[in-house]
Short mmCIF file of N, CA and C in Angstrom, two decimals:
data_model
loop_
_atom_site.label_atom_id
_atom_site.label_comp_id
_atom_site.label_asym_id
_atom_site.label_seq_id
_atom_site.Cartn_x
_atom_site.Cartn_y
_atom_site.Cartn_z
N UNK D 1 -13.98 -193.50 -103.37
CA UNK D 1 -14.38 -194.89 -103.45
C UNK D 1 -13.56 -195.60 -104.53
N UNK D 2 -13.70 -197.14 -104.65
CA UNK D 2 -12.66 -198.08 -105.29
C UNK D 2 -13.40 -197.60 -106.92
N UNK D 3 -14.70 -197.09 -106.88
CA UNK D 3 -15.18 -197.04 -108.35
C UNK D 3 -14.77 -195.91 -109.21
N UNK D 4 -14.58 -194.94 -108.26
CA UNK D 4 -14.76 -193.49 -109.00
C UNK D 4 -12.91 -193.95 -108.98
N UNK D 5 -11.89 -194.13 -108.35
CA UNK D 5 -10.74 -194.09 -108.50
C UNK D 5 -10.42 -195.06 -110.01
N UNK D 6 -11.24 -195.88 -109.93
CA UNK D 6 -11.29 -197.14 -111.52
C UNK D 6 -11.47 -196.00 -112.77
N UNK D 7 -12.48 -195.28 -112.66
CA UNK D 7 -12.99 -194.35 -113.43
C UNK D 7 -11.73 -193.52 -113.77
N UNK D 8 -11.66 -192.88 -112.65
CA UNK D 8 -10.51 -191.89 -112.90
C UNK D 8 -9.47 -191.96 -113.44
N UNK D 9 -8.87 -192.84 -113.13
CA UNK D 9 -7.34 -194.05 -114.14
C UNK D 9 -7.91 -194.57 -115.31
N UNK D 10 -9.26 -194.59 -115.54
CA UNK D 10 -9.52 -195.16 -116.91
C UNK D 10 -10.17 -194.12 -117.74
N UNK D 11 -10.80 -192.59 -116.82
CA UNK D 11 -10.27 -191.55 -117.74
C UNK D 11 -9.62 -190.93 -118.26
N UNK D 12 -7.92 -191.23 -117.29
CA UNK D 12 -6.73 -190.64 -117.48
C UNK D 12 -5.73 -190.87 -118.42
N UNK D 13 -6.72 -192.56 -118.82
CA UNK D 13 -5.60 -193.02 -120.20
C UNK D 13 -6.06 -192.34 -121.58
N UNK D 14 -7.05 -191.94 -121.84
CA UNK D 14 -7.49 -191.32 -123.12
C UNK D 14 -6.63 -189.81 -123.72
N UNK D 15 -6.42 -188.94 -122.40
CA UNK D 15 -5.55 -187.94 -123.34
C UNK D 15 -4.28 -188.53 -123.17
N UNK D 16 -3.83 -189.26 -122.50
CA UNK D 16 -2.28 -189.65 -122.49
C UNK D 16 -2.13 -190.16 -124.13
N UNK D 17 -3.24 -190.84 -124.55
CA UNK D 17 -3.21 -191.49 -125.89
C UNK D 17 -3.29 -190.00 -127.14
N UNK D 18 -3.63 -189.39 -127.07
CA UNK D 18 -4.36 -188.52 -127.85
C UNK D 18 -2.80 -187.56 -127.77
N UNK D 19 -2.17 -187.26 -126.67
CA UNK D 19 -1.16 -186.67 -126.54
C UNK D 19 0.04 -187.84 -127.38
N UNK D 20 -0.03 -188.94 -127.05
CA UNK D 20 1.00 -189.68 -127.88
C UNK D 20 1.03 -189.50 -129.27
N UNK D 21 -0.66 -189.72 -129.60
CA UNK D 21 -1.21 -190.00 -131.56
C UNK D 21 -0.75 -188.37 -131.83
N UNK D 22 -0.86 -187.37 -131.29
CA UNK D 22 -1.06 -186.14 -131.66
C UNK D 22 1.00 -185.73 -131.54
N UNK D 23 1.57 -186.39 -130.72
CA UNK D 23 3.55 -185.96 -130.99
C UNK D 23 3.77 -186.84 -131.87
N UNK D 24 3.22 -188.16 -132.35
CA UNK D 24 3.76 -188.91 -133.09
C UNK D 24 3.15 -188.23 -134.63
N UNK D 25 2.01 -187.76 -135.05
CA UNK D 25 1.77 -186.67 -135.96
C UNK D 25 2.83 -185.75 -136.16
N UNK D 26 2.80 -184.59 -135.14
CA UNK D 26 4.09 -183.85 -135.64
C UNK D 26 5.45 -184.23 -135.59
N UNK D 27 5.80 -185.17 -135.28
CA UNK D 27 7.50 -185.56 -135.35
C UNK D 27 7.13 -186.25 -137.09
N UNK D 28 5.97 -186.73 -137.53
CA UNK D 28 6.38 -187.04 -139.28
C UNK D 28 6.04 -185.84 -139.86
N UNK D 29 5.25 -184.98 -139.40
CA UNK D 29 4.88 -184.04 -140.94
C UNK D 29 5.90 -183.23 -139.87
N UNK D 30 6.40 -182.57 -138.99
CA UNK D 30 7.16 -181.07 -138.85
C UNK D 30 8.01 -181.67 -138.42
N UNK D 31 9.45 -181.84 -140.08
CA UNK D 31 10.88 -182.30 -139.23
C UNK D 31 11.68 -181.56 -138.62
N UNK D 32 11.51 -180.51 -138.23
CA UNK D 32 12.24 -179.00 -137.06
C UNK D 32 11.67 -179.67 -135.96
N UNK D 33 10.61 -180.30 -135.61
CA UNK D 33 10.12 -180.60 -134.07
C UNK D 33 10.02 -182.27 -134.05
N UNK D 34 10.99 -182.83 -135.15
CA UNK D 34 10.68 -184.05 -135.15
C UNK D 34 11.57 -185.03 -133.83
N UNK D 35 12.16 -184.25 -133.87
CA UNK D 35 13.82 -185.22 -132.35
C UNK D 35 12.93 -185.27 -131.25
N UNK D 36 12.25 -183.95 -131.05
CA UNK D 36 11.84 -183.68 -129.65
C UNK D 36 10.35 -184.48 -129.80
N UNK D 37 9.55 -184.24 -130.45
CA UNK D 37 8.11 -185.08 -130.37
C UNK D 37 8.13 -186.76 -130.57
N UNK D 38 9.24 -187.15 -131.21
CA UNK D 38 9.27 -188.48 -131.09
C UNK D 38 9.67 -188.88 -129.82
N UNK D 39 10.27 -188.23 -128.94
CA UNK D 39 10.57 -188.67 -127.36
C UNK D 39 9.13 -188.64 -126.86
N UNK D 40 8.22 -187.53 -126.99
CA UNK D 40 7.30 -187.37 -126.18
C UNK D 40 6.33 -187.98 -126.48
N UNK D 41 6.58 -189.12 -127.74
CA UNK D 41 5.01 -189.99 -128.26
C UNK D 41 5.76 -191.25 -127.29
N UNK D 42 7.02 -191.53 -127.43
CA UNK D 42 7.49 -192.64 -126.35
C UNK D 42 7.22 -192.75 -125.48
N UNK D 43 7.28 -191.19 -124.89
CA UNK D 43 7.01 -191.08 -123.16
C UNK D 43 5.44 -191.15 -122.84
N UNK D 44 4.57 -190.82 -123.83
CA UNK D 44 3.65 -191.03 -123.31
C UNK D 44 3.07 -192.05 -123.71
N UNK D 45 3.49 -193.33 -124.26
CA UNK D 45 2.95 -194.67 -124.63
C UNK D 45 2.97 -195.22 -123.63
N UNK D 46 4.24 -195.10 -122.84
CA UNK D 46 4.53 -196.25 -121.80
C UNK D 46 3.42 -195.96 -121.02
N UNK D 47 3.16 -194.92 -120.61
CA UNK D 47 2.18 -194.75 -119.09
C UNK D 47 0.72 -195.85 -120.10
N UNK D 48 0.65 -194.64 -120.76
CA UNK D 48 -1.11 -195.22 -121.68
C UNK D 48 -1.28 -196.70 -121.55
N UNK D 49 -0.05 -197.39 -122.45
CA UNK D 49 0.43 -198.77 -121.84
C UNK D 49 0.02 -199.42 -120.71
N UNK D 50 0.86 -199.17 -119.62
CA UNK D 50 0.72 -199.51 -118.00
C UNK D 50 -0.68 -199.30 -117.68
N UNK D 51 -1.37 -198.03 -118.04
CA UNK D 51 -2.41 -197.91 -117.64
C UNK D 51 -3.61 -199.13 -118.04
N UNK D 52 -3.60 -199.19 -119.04
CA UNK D 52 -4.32 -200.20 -119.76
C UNK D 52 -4.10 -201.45 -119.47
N UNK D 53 -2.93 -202.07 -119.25
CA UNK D 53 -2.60 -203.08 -118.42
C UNK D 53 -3.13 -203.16 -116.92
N UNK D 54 -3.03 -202.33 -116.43
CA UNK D 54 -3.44 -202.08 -114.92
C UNK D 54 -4.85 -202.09 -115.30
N UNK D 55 -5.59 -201.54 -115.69
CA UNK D 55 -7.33 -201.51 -115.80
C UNK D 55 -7.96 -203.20 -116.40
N UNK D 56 -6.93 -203.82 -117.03
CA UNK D 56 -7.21 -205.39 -117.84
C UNK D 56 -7.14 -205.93 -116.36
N UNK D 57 -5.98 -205.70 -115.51
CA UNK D 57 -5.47 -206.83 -114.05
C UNK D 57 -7.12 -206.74 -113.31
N UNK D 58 -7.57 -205.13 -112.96
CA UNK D 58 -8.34 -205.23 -111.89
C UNK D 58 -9.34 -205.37 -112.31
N UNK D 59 -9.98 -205.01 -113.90
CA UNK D 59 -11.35 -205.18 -113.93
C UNK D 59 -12.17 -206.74 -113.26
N UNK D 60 -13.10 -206.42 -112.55
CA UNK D 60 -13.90 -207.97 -112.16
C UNK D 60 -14.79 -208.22 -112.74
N UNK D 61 -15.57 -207.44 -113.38
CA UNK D 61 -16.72 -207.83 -114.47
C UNK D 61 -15.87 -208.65 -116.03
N UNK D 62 -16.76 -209.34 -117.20
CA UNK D 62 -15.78 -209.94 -117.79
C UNK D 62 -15.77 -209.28 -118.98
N UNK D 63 -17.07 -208.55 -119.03
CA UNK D 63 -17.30 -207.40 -120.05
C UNK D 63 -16.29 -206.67 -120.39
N UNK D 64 -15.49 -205.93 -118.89
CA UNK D 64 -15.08 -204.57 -119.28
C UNK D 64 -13.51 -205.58 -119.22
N UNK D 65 -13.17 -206.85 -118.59
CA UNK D 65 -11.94 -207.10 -118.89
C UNK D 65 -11.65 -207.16 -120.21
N UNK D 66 -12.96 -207.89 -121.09
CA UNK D 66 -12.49 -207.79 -121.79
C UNK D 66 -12.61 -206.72 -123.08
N UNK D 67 -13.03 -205.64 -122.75
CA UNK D 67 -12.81 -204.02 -123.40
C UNK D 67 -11.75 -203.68 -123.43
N UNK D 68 -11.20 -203.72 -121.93
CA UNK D 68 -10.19 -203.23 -121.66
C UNK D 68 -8.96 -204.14 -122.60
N UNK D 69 -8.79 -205.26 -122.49
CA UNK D 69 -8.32 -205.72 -123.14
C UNK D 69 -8.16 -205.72 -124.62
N UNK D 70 -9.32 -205.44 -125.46
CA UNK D 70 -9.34 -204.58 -126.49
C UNK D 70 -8.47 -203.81 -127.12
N UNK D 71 -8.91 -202.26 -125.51
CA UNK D 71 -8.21 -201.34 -125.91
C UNK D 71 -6.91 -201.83 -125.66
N UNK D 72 -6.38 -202.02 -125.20
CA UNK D 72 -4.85 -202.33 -124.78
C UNK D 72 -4.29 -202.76 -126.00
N UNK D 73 -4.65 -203.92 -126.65
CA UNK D 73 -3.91 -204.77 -127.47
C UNK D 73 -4.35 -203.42 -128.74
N UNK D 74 -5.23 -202.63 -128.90
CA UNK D 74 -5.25 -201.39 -129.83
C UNK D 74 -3.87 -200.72 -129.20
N UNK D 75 -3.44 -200.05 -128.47
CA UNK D 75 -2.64 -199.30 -128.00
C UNK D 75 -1.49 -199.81 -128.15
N UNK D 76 -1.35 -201.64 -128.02
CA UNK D 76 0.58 -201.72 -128.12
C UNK D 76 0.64 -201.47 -129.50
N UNK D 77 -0.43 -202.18 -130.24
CA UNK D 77 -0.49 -202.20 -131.67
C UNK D 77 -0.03 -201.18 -132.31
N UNK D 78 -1.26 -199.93 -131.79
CA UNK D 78 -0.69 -198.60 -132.30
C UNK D 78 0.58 -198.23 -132.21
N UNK D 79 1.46 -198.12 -130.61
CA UNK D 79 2.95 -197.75 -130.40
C UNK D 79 3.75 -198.75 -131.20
N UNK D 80 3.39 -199.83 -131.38
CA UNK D 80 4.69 -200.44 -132.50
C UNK D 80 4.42 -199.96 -133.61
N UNK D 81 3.34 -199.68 -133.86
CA UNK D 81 3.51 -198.89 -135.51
C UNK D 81 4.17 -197.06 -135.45
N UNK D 82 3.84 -196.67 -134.55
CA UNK D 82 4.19 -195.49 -134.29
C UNK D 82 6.07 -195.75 -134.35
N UNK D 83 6.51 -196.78 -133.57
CA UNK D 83 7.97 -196.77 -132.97
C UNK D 83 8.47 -197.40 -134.27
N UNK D 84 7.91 -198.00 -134.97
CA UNK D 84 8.07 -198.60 -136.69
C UNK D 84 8.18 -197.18 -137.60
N UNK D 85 7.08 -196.08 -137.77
CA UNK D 85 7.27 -195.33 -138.90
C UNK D 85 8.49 -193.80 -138.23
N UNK D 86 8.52 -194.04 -137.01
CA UNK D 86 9.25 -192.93 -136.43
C UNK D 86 11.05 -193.33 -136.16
N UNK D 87 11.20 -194.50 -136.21
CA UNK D 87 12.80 -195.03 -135.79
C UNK D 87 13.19 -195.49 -136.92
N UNK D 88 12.37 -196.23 -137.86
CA UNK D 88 12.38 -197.51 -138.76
C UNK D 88 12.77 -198.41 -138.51
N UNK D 89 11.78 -199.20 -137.52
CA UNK D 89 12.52 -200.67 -137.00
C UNK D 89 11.30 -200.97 -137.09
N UNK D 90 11.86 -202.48 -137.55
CA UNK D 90 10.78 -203.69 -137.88
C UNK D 90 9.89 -204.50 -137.62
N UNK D 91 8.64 -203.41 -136.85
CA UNK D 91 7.77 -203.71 -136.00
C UNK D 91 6.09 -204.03 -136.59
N UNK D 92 6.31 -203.66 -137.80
CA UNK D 92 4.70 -203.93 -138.64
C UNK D 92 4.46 -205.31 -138.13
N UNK D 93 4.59 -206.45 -138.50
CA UNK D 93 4.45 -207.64 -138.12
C UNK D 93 3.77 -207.64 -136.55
N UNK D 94 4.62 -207.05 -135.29
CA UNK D 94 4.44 -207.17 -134.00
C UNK D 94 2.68 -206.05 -133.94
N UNK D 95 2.68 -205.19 -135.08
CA UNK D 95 1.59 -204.13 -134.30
C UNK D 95 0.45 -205.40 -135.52
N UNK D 96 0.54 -205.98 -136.30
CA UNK D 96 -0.46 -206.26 -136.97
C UNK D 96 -0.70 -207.41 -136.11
N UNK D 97 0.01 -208.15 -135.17
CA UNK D 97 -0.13 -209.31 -134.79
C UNK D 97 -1.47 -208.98 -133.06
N UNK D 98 -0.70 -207.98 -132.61
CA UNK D 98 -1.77 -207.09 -131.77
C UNK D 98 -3.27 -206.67 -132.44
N UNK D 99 -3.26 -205.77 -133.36
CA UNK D 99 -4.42 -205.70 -134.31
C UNK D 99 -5.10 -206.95 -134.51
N UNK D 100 -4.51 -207.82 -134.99
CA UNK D 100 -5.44 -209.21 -134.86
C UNK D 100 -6.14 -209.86 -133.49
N UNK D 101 -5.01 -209.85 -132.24
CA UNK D 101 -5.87 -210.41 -131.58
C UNK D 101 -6.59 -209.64 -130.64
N UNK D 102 -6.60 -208.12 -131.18
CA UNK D 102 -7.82 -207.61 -130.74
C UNK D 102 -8.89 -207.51 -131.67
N UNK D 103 -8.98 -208.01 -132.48
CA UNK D 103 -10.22 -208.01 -133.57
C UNK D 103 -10.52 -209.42 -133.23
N UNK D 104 -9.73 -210.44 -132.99
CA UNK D 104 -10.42 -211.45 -132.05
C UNK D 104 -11.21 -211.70 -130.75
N UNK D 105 -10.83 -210.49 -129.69
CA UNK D 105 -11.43 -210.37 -128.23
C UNK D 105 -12.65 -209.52 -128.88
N UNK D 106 -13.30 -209.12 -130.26
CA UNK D 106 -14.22 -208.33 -130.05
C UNK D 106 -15.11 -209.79 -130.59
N UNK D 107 -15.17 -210.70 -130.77
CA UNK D 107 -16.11 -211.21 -130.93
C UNK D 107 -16.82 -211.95 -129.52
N UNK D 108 -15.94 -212.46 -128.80
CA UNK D 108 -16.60 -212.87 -127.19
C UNK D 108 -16.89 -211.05 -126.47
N UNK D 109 -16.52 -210.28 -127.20
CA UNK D 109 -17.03 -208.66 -126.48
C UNK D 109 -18.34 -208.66 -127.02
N UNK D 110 -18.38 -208.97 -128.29
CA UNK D 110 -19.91 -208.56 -129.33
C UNK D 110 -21.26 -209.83 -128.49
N UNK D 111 -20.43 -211.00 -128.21
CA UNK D 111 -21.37 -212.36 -128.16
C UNK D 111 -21.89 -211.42 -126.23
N UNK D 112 -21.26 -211.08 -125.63
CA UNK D 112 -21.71 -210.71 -123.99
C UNK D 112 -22.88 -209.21 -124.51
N UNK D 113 -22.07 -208.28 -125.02
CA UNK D 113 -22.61 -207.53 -125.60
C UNK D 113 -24.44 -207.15 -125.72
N UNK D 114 -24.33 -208.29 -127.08
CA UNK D 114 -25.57 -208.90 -127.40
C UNK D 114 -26.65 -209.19 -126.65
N UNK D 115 -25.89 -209.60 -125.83
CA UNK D 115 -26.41 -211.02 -124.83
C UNK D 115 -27.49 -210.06 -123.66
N UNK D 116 -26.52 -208.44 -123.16
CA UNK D 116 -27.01 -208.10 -122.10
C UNK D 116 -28.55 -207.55 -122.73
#
């Protein structure tokens, strides 16, 4: 069904994330595995990314668009800080600017929230 497949793609983004936070960990503290784990926190942002984008397009309730949306703007946030302390390019600004306007979508999240 269209629900359990929603589910499933929106369970599938959580270890993709956890696999990114967890190579972008060892490429700073273990520099012997640092070349190779910084590819694999890249590679797995983009999907986590897309995914989260894709779950913001279809949600129809306005709740979870805007959760989803949340998480998302958490996630680019996070990969520009990740692609900031791992390359050194000048991305603090771009992940704090994400961080903000998801600490802004939680207040129309908190006001529905409330509400139910």
């Amino acid at each position: 069904t269209t629900k359990y497949r929603f589910q499933y793609i929106e369970f599938l983004h959580f270890p993709l994330w956890i696999i990114k936070d967890a190579s972008w960990f060892i490429a700073l503290h273990y520099e012997s595995y640092a070349n190779v784990f910084q590819k694999i926190s890249l590679l797995f942002a983009l999907p986590t990314i897309l995914i989260s984008l894709y779950l913001i397009r279809i949600s129809k309730e306005p709740f979870k668009r805007i959760e989803h949306s949340i998480i998302g703007t958490w996630l680019v946030a996070n990969s520009l800080w990740m692609v900031s302390e791992l390359f050194e390019v000048p991305l603090s600004i771009g992940a704090l600017l994400f961080f903000t306007l998801g600490l802004v979508l939680t207040f129309p999240y908190f006001r529905i929230l409330f509400k139910k």
